[in-house]
CSV table of C-alpha atoms and ligand atoms in Angstrom, one decimal:
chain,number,residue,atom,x,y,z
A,1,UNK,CA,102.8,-16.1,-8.6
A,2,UNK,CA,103.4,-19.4,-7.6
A,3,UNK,CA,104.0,-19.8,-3.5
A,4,UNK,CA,105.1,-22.6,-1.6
A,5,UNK,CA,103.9,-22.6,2.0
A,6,UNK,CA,105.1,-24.7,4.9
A,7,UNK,CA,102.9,-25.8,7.4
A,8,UNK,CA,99.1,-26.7,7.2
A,9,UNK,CA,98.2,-25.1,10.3
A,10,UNK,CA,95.8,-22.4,10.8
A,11,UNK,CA,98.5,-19.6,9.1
A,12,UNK,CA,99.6,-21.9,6.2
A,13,UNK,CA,95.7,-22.7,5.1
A,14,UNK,CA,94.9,-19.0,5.9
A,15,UNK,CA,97.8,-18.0,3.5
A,16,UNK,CA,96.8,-20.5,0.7
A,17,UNK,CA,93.2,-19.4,0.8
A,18,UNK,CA,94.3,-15.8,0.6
A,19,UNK,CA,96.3,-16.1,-2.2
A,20,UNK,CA,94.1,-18.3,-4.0
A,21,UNK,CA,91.5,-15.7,-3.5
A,22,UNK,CA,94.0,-13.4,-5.1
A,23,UNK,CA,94.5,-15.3,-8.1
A,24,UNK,CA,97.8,-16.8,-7.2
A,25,UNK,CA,98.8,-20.9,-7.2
A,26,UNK,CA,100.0,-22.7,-3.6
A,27,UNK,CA,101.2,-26.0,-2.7
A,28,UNK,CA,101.3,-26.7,0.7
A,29,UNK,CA,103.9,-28.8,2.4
A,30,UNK,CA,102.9,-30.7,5.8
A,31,UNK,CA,105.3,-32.4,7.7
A,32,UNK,CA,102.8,-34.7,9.8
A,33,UNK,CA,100.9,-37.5,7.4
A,34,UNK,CA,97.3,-36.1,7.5
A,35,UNK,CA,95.3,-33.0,8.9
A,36,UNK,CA,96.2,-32.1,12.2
A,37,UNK,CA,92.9,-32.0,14.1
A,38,UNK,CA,93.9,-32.4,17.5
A,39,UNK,CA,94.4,-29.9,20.5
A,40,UNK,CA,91.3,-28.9,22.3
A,41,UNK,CA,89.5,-25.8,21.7
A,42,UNK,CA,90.3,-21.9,20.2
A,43,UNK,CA,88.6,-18.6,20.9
A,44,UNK,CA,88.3,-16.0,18.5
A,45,UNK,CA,88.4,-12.4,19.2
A,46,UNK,CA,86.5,-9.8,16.8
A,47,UNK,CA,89.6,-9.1,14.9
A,48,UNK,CA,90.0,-12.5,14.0
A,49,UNK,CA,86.6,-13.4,13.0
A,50,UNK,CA,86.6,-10.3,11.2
A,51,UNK,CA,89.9,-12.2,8.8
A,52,UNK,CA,88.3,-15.3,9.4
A,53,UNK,CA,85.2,-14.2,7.7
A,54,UNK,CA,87.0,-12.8,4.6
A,55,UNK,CA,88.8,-16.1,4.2
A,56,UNK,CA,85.9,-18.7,4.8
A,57,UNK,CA,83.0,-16.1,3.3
A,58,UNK,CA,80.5,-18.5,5.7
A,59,UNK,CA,77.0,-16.6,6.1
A,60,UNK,CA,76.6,-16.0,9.0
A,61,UNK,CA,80.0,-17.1,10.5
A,62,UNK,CA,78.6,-17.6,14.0
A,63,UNK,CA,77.7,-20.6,12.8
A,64,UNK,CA,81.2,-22.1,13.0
A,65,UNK,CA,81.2,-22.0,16.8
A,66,UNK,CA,79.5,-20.6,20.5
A,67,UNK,CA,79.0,-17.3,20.3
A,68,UNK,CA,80.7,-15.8,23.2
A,69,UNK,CA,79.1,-12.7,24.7
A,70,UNK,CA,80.5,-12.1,28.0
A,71,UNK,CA,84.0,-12.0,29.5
A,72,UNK,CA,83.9,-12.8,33.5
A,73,UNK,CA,87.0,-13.2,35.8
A,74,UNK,CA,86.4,-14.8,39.4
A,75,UNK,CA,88.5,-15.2,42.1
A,76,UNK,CA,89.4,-18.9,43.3
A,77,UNK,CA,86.9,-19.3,46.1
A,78,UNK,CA,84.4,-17.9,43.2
A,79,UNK,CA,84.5,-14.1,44.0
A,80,UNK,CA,83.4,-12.4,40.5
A,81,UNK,CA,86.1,-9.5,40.0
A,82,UNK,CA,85.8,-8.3,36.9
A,83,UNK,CA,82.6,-9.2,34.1
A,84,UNK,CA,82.2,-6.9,30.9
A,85,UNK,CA,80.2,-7.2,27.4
A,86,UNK,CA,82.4,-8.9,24.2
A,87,UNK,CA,79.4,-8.5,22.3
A,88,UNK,CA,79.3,-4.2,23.0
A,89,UNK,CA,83.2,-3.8,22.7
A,90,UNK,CA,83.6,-6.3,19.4
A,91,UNK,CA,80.1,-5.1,17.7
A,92,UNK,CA,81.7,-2.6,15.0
A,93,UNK,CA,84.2,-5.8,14.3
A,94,UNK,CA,83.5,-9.2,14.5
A,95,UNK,CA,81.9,-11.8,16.6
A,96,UNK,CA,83.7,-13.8,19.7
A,97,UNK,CA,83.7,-17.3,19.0
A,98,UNK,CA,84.8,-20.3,20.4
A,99,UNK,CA,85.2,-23.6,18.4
A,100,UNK,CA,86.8,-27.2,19.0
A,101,UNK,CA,90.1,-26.3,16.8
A,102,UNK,CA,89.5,-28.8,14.8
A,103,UNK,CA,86.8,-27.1,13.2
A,104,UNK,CA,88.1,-24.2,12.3
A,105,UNK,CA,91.4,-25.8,10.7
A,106,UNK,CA,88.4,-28.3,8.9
A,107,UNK,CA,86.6,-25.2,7.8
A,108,UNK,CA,89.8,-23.6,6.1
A,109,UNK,CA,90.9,-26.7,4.6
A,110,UNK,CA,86.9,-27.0,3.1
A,111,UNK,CA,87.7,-23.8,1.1
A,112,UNK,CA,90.9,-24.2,-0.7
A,113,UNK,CA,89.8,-25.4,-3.9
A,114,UNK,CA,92.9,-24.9,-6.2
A,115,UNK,CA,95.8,-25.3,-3.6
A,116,UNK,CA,97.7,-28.9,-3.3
A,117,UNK,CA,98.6,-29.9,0.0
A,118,UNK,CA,101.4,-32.7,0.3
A,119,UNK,CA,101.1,-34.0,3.7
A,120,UNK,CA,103.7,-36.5,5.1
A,121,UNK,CA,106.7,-34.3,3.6
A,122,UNK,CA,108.6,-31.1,5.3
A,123,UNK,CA,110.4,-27.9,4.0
A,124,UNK,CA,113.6,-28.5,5.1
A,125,UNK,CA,115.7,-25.8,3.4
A,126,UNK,CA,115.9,-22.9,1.2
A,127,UNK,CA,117.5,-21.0,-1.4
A,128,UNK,CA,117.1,-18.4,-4.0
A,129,UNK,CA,117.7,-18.9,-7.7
A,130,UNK,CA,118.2,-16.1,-10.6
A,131,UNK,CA,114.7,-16.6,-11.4
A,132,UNK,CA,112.5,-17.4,-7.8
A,133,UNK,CA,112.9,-19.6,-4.7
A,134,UNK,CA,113.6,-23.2,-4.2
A,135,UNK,CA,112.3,-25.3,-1.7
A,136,UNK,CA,114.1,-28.7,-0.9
A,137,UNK,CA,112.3,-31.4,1.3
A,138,UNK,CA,112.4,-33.9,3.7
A,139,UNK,CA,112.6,-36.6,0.9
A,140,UNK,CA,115.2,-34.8,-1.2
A,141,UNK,CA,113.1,-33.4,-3.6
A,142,UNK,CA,112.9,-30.0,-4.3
A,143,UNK,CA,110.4,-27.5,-5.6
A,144,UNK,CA,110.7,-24.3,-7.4
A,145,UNK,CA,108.4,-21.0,-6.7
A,146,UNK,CA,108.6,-17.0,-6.5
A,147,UNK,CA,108.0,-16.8,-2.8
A,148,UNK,CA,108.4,-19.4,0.1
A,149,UNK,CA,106.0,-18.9,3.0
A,150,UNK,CA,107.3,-20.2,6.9
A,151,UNK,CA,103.7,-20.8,8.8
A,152,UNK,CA,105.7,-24.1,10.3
A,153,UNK,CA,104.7,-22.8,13.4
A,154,UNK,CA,106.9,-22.2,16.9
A,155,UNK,CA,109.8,-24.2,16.7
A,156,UNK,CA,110.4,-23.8,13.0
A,157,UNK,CA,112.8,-24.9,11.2
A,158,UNK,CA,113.4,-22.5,8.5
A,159,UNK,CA,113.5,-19.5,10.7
A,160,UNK,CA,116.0,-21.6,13.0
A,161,UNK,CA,118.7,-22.3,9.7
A,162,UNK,CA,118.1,-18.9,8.3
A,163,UNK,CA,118.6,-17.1,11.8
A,164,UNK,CA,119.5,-19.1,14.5
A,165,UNK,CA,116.5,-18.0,16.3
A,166,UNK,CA,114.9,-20.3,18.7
A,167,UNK,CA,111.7,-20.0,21.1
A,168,UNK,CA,112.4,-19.3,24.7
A,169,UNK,CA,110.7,-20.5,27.5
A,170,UNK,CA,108.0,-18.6,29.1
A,171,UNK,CA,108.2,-20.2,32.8
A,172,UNK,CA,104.6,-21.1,32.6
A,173,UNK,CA,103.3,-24.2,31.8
A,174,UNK,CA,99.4,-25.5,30.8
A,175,UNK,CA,96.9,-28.1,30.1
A,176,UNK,CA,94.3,-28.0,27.7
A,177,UNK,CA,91.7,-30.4,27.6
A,178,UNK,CA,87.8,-30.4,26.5
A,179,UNK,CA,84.8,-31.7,28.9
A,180,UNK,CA,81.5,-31.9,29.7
A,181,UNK,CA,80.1,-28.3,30.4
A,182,UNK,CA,78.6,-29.7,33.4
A,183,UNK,CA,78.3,-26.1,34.9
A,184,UNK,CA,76.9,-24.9,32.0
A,185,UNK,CA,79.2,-22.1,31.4
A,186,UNK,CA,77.8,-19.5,29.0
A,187,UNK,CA,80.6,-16.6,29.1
A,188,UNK,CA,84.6,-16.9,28.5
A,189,UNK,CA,85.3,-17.6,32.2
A,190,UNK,CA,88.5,-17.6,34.3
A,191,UNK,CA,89.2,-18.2,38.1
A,192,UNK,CA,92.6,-16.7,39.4
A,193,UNK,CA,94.5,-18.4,42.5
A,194,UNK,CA,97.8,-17.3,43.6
A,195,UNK,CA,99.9,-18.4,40.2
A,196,UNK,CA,97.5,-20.2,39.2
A,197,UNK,CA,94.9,-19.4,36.2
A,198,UNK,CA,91.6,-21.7,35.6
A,199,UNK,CA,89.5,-21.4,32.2
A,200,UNK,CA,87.1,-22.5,30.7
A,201,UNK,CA,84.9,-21.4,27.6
A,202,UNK,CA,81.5,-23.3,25.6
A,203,UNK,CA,82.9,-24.9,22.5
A,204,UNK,CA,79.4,-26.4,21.8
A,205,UNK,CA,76.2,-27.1,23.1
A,206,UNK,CA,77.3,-29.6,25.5
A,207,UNK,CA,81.3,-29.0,25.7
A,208,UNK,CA,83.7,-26.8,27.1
A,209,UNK,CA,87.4,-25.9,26.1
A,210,UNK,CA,89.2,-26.4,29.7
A,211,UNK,CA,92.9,-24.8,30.2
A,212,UNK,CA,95.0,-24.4,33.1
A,213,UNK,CA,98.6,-22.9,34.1
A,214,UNK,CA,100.9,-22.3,36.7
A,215,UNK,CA,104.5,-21.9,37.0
A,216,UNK,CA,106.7,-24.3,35.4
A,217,UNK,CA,108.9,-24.9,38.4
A,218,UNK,CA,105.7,-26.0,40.2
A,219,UNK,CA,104.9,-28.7,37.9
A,220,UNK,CA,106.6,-32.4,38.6
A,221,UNK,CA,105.1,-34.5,35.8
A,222,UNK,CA,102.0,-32.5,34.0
A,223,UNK,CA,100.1,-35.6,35.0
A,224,UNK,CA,96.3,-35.3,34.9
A,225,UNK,CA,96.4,-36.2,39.0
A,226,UNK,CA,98.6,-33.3,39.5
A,227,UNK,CA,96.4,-31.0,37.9
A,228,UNK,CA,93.4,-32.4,40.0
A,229,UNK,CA,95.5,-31.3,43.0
A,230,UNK,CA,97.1,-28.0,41.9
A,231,UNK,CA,93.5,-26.6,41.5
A,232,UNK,CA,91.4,-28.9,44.1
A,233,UNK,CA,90.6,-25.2,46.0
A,234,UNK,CA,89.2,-23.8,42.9
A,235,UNK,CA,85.4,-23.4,43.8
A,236,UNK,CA,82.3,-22.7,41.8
A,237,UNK,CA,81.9,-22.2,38.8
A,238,UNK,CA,84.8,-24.1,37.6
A,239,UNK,CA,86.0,-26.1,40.3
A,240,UNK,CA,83.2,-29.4,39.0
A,241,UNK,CA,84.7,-29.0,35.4
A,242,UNK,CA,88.5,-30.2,36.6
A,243,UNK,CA,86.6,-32.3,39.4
A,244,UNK,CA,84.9,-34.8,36.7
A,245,UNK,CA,87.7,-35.2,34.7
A,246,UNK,CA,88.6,-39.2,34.3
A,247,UNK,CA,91.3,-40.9,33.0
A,248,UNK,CA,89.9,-41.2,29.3
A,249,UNK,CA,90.0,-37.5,28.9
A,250,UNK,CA,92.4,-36.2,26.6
A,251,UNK,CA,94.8,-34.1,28.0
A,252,UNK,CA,97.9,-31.7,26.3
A,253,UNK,CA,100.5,-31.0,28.5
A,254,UNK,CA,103.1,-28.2,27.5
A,255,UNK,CA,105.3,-25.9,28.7
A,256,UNK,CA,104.5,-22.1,26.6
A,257,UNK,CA,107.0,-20.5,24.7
A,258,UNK,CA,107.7,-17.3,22.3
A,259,UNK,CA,109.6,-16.3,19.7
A,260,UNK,CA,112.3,-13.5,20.8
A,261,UNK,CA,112.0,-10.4,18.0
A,262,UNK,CA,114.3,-11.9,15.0
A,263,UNK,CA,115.3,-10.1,11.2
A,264,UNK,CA,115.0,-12.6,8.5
A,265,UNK,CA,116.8,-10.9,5.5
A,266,UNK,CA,116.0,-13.5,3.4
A,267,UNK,CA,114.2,-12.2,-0.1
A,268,UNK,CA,112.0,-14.8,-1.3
A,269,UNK,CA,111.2,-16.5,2.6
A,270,UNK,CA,108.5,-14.5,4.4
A,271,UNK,CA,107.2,-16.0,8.2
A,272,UNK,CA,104.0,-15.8,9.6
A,273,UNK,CA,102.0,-17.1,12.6
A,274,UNK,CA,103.6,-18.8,15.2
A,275,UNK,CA,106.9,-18.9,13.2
A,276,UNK,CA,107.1,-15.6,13.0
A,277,UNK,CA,105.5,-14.4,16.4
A,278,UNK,CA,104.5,-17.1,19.1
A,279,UNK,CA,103.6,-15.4,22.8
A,280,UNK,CA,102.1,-16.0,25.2
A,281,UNK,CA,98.2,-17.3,24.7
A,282,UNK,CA,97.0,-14.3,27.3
A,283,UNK,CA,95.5,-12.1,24.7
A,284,UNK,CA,93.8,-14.8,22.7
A,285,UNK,CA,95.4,-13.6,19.9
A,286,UNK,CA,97.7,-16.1,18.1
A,287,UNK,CA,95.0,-17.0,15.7
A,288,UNK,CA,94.0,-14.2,15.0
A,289,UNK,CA,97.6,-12.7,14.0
A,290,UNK,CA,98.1,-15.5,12.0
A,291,UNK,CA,94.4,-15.0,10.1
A,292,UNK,CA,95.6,-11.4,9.5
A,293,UNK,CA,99.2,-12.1,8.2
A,294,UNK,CA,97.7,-14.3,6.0
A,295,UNK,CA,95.5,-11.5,4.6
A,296,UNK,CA,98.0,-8.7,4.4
A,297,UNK,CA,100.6,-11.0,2.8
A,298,UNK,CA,98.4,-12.3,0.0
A,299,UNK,CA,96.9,-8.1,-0.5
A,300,UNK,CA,101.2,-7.3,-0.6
A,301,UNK,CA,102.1,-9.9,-3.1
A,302,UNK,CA,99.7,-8.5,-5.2
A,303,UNK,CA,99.9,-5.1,-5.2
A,304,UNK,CA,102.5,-4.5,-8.0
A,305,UNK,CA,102.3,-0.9,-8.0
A,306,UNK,CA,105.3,-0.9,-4.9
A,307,UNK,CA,109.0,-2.0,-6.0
A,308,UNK,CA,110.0,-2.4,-2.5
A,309,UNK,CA,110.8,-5.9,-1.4
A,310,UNK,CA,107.5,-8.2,-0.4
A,311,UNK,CA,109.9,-8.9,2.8
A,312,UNK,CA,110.1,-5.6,3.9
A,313,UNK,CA,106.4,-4.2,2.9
A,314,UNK,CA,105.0,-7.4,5.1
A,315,UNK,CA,107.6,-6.2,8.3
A,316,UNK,CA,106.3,-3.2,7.8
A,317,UNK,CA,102.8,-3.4,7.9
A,318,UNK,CA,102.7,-5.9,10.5
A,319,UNK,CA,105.5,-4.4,13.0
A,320,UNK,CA,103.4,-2.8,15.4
A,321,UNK,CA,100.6,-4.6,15.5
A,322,UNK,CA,102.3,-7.9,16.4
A,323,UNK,CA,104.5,-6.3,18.8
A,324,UNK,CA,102.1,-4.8,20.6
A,325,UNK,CA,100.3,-7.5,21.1
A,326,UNK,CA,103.4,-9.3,22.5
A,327,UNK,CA,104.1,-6.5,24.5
A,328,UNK,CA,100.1,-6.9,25.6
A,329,UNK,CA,100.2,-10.6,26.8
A,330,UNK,CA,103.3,-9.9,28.8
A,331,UNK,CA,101.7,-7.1,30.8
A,332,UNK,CA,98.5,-9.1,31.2
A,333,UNK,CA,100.8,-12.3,32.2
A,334,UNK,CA,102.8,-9.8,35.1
A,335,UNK,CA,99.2,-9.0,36.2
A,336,UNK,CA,98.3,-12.6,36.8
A,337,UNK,CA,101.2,-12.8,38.9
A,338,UNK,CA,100.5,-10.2,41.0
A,339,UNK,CA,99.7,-10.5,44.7
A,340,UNK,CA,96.0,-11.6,44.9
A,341,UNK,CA,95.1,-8.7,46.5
A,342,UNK,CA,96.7,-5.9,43.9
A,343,UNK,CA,95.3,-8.2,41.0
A,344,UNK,CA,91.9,-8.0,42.2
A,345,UNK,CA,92.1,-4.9,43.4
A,346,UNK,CA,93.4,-3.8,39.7
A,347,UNK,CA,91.0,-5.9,37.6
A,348,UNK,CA,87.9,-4.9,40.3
A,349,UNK,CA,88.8,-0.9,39.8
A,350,UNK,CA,90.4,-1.1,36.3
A,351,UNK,CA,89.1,-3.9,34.3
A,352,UNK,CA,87.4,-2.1,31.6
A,353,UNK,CA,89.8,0.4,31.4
A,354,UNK,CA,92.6,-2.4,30.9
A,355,UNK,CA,90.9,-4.5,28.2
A,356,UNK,CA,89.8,-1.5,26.3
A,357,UNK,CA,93.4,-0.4,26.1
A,358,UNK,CA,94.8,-3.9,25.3
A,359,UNK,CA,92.5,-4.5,22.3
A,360,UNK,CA,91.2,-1.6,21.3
A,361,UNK,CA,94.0,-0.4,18.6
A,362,UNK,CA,93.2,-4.4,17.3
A,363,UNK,CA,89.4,-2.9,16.0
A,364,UNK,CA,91.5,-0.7,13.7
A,365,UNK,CA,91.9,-1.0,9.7
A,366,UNK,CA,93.8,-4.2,9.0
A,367,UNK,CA,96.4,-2.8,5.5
A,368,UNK,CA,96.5,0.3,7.8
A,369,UNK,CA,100.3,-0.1,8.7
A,370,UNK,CA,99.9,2.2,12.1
A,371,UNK,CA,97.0,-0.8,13.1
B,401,LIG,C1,98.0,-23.1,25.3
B,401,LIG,C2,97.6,-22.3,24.1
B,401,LIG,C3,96.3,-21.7,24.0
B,401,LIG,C4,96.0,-20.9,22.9
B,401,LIG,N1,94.8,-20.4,22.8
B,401,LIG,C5,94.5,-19.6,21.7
B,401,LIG,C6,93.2,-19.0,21.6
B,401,LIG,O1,92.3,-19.3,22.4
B,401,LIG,N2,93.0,-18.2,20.6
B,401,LIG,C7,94.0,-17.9,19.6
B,401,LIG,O2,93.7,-17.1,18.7
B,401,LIG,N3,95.2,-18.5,19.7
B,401,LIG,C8,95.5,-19.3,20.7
B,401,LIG,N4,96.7,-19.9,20.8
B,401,LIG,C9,97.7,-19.6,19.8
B,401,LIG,C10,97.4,-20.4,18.5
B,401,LIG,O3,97.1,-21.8,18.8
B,401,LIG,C11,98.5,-20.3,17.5
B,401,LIG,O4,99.0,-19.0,17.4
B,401,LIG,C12,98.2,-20.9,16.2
B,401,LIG,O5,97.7,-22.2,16.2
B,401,LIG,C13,99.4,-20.8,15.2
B,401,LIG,O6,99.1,-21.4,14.0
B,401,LIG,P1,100.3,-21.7,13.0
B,401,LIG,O7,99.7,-22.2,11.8
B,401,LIG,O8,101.2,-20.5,13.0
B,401,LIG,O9,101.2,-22.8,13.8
B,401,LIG,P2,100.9,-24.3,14.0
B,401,LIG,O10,99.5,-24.5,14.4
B,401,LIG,O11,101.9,-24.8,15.0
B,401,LIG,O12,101.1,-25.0,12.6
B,401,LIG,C14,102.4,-25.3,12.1
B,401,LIG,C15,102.3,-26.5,11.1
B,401,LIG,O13,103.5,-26.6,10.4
B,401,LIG,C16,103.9,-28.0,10.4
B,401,LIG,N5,105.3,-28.0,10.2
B,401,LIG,C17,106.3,-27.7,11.1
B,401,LIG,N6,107.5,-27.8,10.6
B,401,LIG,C18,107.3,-28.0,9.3
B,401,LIG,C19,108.2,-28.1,8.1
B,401,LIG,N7,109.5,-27.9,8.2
B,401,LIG,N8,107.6,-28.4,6.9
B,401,LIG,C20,106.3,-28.5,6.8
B,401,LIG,N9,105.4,-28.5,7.8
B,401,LIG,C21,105.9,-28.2,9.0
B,401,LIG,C22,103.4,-28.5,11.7
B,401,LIG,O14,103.2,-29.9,11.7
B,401,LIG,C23,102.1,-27.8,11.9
B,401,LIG,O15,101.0,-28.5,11.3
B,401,LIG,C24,97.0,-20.7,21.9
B,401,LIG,C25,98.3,-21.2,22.0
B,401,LIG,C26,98.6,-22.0,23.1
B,401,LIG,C27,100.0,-22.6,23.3
């Protein structure tokens, strides 16, 4: 088959290197001029390193990133609430890793070895011909195929002509930024405050992968001042991270967003990644979805024995898993804004119990449409 993809993020190169691995031919259309290699750091759950794995076939893939072991929540004057093992829970899986993103959007585009990528030009509409799909774009030219893939990430384009739909505002907003792992943090490791969340996790020997959030009606400018202050009576261990930050650092601003539950009846146009399913960051997970659509998409396309539609094999098979994990991030985000006390209390008593429960179905058989 011959696929056109939009978008060369991490769900458009995951796609291309799926289907090439599957025998079929990709262009990819990217609307910004080059690579995208910006915007701090990613962490990688087992589930996604286990997709990541099948796409990059790197031996061993720990090598891409820090190897993260341990998960530890603290309070905001440094009170550790909650700490459990990644490595025990993930071990029948995959590893937890944490990476600058650009290397892992480096290391996917270092395996394609058939798949064009135009960069410089977007996928601007779409329509379907007696014989395939055509894809017309930004310049006016136009390309033929038998299946366009959306992976043009949150605010698409193609899902907003073909459905209307548009993200909506989550009411928090974040910085991400990377630094100098001057308190040698080891773990994944997050300070709560009262609406406030603190993180930080090793990207390397030397770095860290910073973020921060609070509630959008809190923030005035998203200024790297105002984040100083919001979080000045964050102690140890993260408090020196945000403390040490200068004016050269790099810092992205944004308010978060997801994309409300939407049907796409178009034959021909299938969406994955954030286009299809941006929530909130709280279960680490966007990533990883995208890894895995990329990997049940290219196994559906190619499995000839089913006359159903491509469209609604994909829904199927990846339904429940991607609405769960919406459903997941929301809970988790509810718990963050909880009193202080009922947080703690709740992580302190129930922590394991609550992460087992959000992640476990996740460990399950990918092309296993309950999981
Ligand atoms: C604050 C924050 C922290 C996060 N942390 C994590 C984490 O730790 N772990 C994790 O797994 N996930 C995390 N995520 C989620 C993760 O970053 C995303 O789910 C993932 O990057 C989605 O990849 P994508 O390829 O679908 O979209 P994108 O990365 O947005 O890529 C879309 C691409 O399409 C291009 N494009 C757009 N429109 C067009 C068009 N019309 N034609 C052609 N090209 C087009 C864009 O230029 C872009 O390159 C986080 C998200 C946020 C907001």
């Amino acid at each position: 088959m011959k696929i056109i993809i939009a978008g060369a993020g991490i769900a458009g190169l995951a796609a291309a290197k799926a289907m090439e691995i599957k025998g079929h031919q990709c262009e990819i259309y990217e609307q910004s001029r080059g690579p995208r290699l910006t915007g701090a750091g990613i962490f990688l759950l087992g589930n996604a390193t286990r997709a990541l794995n099948r796409l990059v076939e790197l031996e061993p893939i720990e090598g891409l990133g820090r190897q993260i072991r341990e998960q530890r929540i603290f309070s905001s004057d440094g009170k550790l609430i909650h700490a459990m093992s990644a490595d025990d829970f993930w071990m029948d899986c995959g590893p937890c890793l944490a990476m600058p993103r650009s290397v892992l959007i480096q290391s996917l585009l270092s395996c394609l070895k058939h798949t064009k990528i135009t960069y410089g030009k977007a996928v601007v509409d779409f329509h379907r011909t007696p014989t395939g799909v055509l894809a017309l774009m930004s310049d006016g030219s136009s390309e033929e195929g038998d299946l366009v893939v959306a992976a043009d990430g949150v605010n698409s384009w193609l899902r907003r002509i073909t459905s209307g739909c548009r993200p909506r505002p989550l009411g928090i907003s974040c910085w991400r930024t990377v630094t100098e792992n001057v308190a040698d943090i080891s773990a994944w490791t997050a300070m709560l405050g009262r609406g406030r969340t603190l993180l930080a996790i090793p990207i390397t020997a030397d770095k860290a992968y910073l973020y921060a959030d609070c509630r959008t009606s809190e923030v005035k400018n998203g200024a790297a001042q105002e984040l100083k202050d919001m979080f000045r009576d964050f102690g140890a261990p993260l408090g020196c991270l945000l403390a040490q930050l200068d004016r050269s650092a790099e810092i992205h601003f944004g308010a978060l967003e997801e994309v409300p539950d939407f049907r796409n009846f178009e034959e021909g146009l299938v969406f994955i990644g954030d286009a299809a399913h941006a929530c909130s960051p709280s279960m680490a997970q966007g990533a990883g979805m995208a890894l895995e659509d990329a990997l049940v998409l290219a196994e559906i396309v190619s499995d000839t024995s089913s006359r159903e539609p491509i469209l609604r094999r994909f829904s199927q098979q990846r339904q429940q898993r991607v609405a769960w994990v919406r459903q997941q991030a929301r809970a988790r985000d509810m718990l963050r804004g909880l009193s202080p006390i009922v947080r703690d209390f709740t992580l302190k008593h129930l922590g394991d119990r609550l992460y087992n429960r959000s992640y476990r179905l996740l460990k399950g058989n990918l092309m296993d449409g309950t999981f």
